[in-house]
Short mmCIF file of C-alpha atoms and ligand atoms in Angstrom, two decimals:
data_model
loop_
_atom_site.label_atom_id
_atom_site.label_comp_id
_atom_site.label_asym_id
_atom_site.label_seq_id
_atom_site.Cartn_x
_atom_site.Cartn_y
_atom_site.Cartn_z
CA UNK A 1 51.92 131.90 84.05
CA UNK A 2 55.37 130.53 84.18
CA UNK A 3 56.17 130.84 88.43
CA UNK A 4 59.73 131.43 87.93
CA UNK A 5 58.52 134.78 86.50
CA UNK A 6 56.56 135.39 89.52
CA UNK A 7 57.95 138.41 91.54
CA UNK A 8 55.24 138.13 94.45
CA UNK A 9 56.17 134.44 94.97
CA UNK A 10 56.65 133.24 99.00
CA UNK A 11 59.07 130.51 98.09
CA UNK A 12 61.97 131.81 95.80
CA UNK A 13 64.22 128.94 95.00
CA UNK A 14 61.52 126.21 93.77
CA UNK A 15 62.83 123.51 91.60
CA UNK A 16 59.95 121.55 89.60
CA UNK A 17 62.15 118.32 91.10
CA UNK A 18 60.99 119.21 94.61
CA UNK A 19 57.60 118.52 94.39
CA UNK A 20 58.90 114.57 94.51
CA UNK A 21 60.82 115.39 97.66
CA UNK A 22 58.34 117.58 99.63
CA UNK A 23 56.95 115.82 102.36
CA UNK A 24 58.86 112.64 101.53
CA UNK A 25 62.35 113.84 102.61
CA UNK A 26 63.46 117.11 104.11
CA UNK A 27 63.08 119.81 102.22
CA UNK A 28 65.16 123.29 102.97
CA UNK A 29 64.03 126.50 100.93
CA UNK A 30 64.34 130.02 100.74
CA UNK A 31 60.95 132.21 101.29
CA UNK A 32 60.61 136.11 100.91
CA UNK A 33 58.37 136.27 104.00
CA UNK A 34 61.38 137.49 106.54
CA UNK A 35 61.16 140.83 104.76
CA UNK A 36 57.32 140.56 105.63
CA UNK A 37 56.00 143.99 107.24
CA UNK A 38 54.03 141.32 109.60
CA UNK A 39 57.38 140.68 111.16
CA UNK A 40 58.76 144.02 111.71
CA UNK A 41 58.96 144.41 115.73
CA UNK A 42 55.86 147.12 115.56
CA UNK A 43 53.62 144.40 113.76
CA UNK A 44 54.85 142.02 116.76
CA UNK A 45 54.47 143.92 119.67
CA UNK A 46 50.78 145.24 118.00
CA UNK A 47 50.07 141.61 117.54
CA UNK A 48 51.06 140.33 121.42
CA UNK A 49 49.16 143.56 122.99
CA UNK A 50 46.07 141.96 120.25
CA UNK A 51 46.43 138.33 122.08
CA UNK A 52 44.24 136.53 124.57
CA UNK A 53 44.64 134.71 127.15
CA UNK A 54 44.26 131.56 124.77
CA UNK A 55 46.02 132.56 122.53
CA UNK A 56 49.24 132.43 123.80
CA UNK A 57 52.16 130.20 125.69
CA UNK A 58 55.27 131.56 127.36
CA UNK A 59 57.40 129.07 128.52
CA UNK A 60 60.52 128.84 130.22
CA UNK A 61 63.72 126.09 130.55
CA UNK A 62 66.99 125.77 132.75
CA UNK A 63 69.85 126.71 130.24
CA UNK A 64 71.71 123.08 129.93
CA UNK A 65 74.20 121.87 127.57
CA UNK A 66 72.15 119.24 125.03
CA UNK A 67 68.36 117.84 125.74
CA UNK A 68 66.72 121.02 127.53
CA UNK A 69 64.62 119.49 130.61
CA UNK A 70 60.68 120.25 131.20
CA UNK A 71 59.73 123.97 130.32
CA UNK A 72 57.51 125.82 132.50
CA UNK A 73 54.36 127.45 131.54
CA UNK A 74 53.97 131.36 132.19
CA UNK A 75 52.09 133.99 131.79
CA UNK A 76 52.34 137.93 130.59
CA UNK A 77 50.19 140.52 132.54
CA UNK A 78 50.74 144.03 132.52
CA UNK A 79 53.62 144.65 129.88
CA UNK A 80 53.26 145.90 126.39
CA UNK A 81 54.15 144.02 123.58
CA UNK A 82 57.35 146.15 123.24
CA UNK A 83 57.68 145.01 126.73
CA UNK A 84 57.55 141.73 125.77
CA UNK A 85 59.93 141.97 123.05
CA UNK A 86 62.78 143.52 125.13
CA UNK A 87 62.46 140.71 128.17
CA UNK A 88 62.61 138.11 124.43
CA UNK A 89 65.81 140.05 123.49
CA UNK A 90 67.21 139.89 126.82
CA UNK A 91 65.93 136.34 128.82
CA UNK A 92 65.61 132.98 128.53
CA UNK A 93 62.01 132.70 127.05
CA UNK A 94 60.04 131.72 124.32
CA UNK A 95 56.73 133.10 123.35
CA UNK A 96 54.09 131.02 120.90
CA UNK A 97 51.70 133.03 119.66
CA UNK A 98 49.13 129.89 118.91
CA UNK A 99 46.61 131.37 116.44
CA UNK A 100 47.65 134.76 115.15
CA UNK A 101 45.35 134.35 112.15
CA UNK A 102 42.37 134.27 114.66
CA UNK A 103 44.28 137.43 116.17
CA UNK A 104 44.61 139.52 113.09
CA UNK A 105 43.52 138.35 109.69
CA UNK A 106 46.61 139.40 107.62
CA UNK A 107 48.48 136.31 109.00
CA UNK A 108 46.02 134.25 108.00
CA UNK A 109 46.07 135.86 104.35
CA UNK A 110 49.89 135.08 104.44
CA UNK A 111 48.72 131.29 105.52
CA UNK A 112 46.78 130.68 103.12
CA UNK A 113 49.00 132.74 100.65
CA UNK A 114 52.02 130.08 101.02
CA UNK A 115 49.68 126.86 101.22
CA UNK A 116 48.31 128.36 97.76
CA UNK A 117 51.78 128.50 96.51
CA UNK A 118 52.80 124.74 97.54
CA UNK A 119 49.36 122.96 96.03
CA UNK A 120 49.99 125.27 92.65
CA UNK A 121 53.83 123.32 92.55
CA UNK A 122 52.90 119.83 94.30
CA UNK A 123 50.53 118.24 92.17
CA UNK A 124 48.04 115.93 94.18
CA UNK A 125 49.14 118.20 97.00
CA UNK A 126 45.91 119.28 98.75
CA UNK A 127 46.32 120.95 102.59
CA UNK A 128 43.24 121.54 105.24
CA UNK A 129 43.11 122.33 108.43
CA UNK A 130 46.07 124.82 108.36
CA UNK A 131 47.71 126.24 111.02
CA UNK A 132 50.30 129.03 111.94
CA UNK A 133 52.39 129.50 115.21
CA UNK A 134 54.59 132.32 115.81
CA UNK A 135 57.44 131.93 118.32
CA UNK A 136 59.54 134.88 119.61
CA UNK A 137 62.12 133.61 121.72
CA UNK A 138 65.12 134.41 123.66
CA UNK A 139 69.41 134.20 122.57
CA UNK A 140 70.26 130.16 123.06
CA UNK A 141 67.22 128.87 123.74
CA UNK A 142 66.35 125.43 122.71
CA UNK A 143 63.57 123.25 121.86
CA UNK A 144 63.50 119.51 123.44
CA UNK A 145 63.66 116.31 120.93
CA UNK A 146 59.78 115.73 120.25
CA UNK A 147 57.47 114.87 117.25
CA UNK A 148 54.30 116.85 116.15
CA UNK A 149 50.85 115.11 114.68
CA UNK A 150 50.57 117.31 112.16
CA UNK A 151 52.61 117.56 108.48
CA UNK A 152 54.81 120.61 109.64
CA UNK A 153 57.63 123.07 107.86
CA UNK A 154 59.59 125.99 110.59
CA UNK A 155 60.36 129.00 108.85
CA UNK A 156 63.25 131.67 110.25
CA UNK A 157 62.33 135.01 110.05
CA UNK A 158 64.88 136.84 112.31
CA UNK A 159 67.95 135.32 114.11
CA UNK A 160 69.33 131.99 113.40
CA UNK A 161 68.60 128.39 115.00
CA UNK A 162 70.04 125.24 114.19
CA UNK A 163 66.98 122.59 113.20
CA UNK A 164 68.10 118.88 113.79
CA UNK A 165 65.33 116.54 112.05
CA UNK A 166 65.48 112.87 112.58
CA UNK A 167 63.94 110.15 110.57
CA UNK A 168 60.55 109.21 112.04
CA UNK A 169 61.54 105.35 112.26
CA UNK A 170 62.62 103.24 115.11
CA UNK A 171 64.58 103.61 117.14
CA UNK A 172 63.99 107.52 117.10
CA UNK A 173 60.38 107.14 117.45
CA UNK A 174 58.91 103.99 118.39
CA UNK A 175 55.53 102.70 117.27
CA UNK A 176 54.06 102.95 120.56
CA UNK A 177 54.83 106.48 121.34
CA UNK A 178 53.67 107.66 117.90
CA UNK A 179 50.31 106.32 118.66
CA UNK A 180 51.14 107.88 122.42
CA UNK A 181 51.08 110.65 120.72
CA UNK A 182 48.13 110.23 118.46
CA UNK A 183 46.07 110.02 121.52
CA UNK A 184 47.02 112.68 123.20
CA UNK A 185 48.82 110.21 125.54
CA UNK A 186 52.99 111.08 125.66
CA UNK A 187 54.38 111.73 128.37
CA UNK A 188 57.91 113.61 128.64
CA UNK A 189 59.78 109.87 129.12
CA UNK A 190 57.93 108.05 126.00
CA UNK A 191 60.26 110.17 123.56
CA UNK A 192 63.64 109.19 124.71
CA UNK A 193 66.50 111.06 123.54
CA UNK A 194 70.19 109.62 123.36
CA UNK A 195 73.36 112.22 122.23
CA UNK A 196 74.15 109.56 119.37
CA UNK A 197 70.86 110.35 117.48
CA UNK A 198 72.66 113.07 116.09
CA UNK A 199 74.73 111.25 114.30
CA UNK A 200 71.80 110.44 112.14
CA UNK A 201 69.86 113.84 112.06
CA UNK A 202 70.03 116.44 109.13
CA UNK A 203 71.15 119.27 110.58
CA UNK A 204 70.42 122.40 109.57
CA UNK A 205 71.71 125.91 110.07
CA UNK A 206 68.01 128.05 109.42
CA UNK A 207 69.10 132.13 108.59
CA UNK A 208 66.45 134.60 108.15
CA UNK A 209 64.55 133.81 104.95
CA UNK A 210 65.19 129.77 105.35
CA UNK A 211 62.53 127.23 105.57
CA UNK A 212 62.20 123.57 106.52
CA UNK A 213 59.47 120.96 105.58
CA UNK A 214 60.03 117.49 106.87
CA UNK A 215 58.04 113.84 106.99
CA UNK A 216 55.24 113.34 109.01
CA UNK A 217 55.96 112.87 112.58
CA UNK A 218 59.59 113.51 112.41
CA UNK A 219 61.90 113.99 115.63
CA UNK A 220 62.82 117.70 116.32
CA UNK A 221 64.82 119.51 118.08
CA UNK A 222 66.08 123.63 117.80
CA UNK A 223 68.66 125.62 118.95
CA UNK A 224 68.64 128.85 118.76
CA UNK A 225 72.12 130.76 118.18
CA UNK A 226 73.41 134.15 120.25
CA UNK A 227 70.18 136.51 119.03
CA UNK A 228 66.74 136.69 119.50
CA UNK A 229 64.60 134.59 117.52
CA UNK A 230 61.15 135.37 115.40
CA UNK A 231 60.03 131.86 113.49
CA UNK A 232 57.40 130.25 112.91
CA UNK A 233 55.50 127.27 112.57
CA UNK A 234 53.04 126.16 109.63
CA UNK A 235 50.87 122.82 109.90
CA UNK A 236 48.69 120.83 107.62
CA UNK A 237 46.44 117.58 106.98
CA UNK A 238 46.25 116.01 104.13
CA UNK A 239 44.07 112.68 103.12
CA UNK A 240 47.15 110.63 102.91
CA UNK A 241 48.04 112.29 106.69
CA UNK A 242 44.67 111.61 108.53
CA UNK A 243 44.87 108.15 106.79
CA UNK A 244 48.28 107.66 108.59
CA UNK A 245 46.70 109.68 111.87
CA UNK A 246 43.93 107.02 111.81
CA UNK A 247 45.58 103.78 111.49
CA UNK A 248 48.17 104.84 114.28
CA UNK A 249 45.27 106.16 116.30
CA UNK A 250 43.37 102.34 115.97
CA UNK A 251 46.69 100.26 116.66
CA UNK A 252 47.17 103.05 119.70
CA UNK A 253 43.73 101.45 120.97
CA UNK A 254 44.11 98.10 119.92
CA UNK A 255 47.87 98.11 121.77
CA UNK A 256 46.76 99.91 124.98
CA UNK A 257 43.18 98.21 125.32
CA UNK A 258 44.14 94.81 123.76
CA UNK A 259 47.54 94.10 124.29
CA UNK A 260 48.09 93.53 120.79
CA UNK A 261 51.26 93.84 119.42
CA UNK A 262 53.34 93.68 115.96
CA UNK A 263 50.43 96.49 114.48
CA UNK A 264 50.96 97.20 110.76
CA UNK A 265 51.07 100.33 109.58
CA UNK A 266 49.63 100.02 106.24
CA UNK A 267 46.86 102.37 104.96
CA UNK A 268 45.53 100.00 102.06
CA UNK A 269 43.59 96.41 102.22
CA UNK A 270 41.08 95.02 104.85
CA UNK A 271 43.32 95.57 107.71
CA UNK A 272 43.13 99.07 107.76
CA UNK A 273 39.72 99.31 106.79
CA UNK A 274 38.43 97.21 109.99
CA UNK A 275 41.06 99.64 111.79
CA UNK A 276 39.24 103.00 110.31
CA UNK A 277 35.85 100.78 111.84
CA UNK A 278 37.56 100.52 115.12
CA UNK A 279 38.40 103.92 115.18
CA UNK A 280 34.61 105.12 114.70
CA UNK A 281 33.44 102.70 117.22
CA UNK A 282 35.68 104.53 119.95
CA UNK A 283 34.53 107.52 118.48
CA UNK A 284 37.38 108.39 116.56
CA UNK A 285 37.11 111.92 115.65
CA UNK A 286 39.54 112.81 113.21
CA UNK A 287 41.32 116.49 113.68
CA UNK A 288 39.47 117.76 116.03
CA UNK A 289 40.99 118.78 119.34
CA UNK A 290 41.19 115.72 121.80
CA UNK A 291 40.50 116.70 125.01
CA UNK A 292 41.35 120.00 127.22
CA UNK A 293 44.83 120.08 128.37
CA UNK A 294 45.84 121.47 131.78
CA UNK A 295 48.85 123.58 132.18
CA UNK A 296 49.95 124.81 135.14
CA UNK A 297 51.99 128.64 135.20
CA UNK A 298 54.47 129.27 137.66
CA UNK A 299 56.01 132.33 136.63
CA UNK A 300 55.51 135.67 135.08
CA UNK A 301 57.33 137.70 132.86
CA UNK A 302 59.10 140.04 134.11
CA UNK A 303 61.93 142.78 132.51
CA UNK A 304 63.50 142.93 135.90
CA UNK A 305 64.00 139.40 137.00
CA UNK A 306 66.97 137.66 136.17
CA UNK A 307 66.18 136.05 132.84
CA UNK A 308 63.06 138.07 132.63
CA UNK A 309 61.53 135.44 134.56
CA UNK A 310 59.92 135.87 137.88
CA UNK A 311 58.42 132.67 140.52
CA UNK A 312 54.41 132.98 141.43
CA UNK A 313 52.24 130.75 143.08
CA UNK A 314 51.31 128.17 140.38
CA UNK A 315 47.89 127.71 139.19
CA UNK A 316 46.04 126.07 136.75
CA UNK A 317 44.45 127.18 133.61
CA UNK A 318 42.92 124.68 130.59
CA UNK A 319 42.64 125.60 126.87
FE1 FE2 B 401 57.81 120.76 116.64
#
């Protein structure tokens, strides 16, 4: 079937050219999914009142001009997802919903649904290990400059944001704090930001029904414009990904345990083989979840508190 006669199609402007350009250069397309009944603020606020404990961040930053500093973890107790939704509308927060397809199968469908679509245009293109985030969140907020591990596209469903994606070369991310990364290892610091990276980001202005796909490990950074926001997130391995993921995890060893330096990057030849040896011998497990992370929520939500954000005596929980 010829999929430019497809009506049911997720991605609406495809070009056959772009399957040279997806995950090689940034890549902004239109999608039908912001018309999605899953969207619609009754399928939200059904799907937050759905969501555990684990399956959810709410986090909170100062409003600054620029680089946002450290967010703050909180949580939601007591409030309906409509609840929710209004403090969104009105605050300063953001909401990740972390594994809605866990939460209610039709996102997961939808998942699946677009990844389908993408391997039927990109030939060789083969995705595992696929994940969606949604994030609800507040007029103006914005995202700090930071890389993901994962291959990773945003797609605007409500609102608009600006997206600025950097290329995922020195000097906007150095070796070191990709394989910081890798391991689990960066801290706030390792991924500096300066005001002149700008200069050479794409920047993108992302209306409801736009979508982004960029290189591996890319520099990020969002701001959202005068309205509240619903996105969200889709990520992905490939075989060419985990071999990248592997050979930054073994020079991430070799650097911090070794002191080696001048690491090549290469996934071909005997180099990289020994390295994918190195990385079983510190029992390298590929893709699976490193080690528990420990966040520690300070505030609750809260539709009368200024910003819908209200101070409580931190403590700790680990997911
Ligand atoms: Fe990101």
């Amino acid at each position: 079937m010829n999929m430019t006669m497809r009506s049911d199609q997720i991605i609406t402007d495809w070009q056959p050219h772009y399957a040279s350009l997806f995950g090689n250069h940034a890549l902004a397309l239109s999608h039908s999914l912001a018309s999605s009944p899953l969207f619609s603020d009754d399928a939200l606020a059904a799907l937050i009142d759905k969501t555990p404990r684990e399956g959810y961040h709410v986090n909170y930053s100062q409003k600054t001009p620029g680089n946002p500093p450290k967010r703050r973890e909180g949580e939601i107790k007591g409030l309906s997802g409509r609840d929710v939704l209004d403090v969104v509308r009105n605050g300063n927060i953001w909401v990740n919903l972390t594994s809605p397809a866990q939460t209610d199968p039709a996102y997961g469908k939808m998942l699946d649904g677009l990844y389908d679509e993408f391997e039927e245009r990109v030939p060789g293109f083969k995705s595992y290990k696929r994940n969606l985030t949604i994030l609800i969140s507040s007029p103006n907020v914005s995202v700090k400059y930071h890389s993901d591990v994962p291959g990773q596209s945003l797609w605007q469903v409500r609102g608009t944001k600006k997206l600025y994606v950097y290329p995922n070369t020195q000097p906007f991310i150095s070796q070191p704090a990709l394989e910081k990364l890798i391991l689990g290892q960066l801290r706030e610091t390792d991924m500096p930001y300066e005001s002149w990276y700008d200069d050479y980001a794409q920047v993108y202005t992302l209306d409801a029904g736009k979508m982004i796909h960029w290189p591996l490990n890319g520099p990020h950074r969002v701001v959202n414009e005068g309205m509240l926001n619903v996105s969200f997130t889709t990520e992905h391995w490939t075989n060419e990904l985990r071999k990248h993921y592997a050979v930054n995890y073994a020079n991430g060893i070799l650097r911090s345990k070794l002191g080696m330096q001048n690491l090549s990057q290469q996934v071909t030849g005997a180099s990289y083989l020994a390295k994918l040896g190195l990385a079983g011998l510190v029992k390298f497990t590929p893709l699976n979840p490193q080690k528990q992370k420990v966040y520690t929520v300070d505030f609750t939500v809260d539709p009368l508190a200024a910003e819908g954000v209200r101070d409580i005596e931190g403590y700790t929980f680990s997911k």
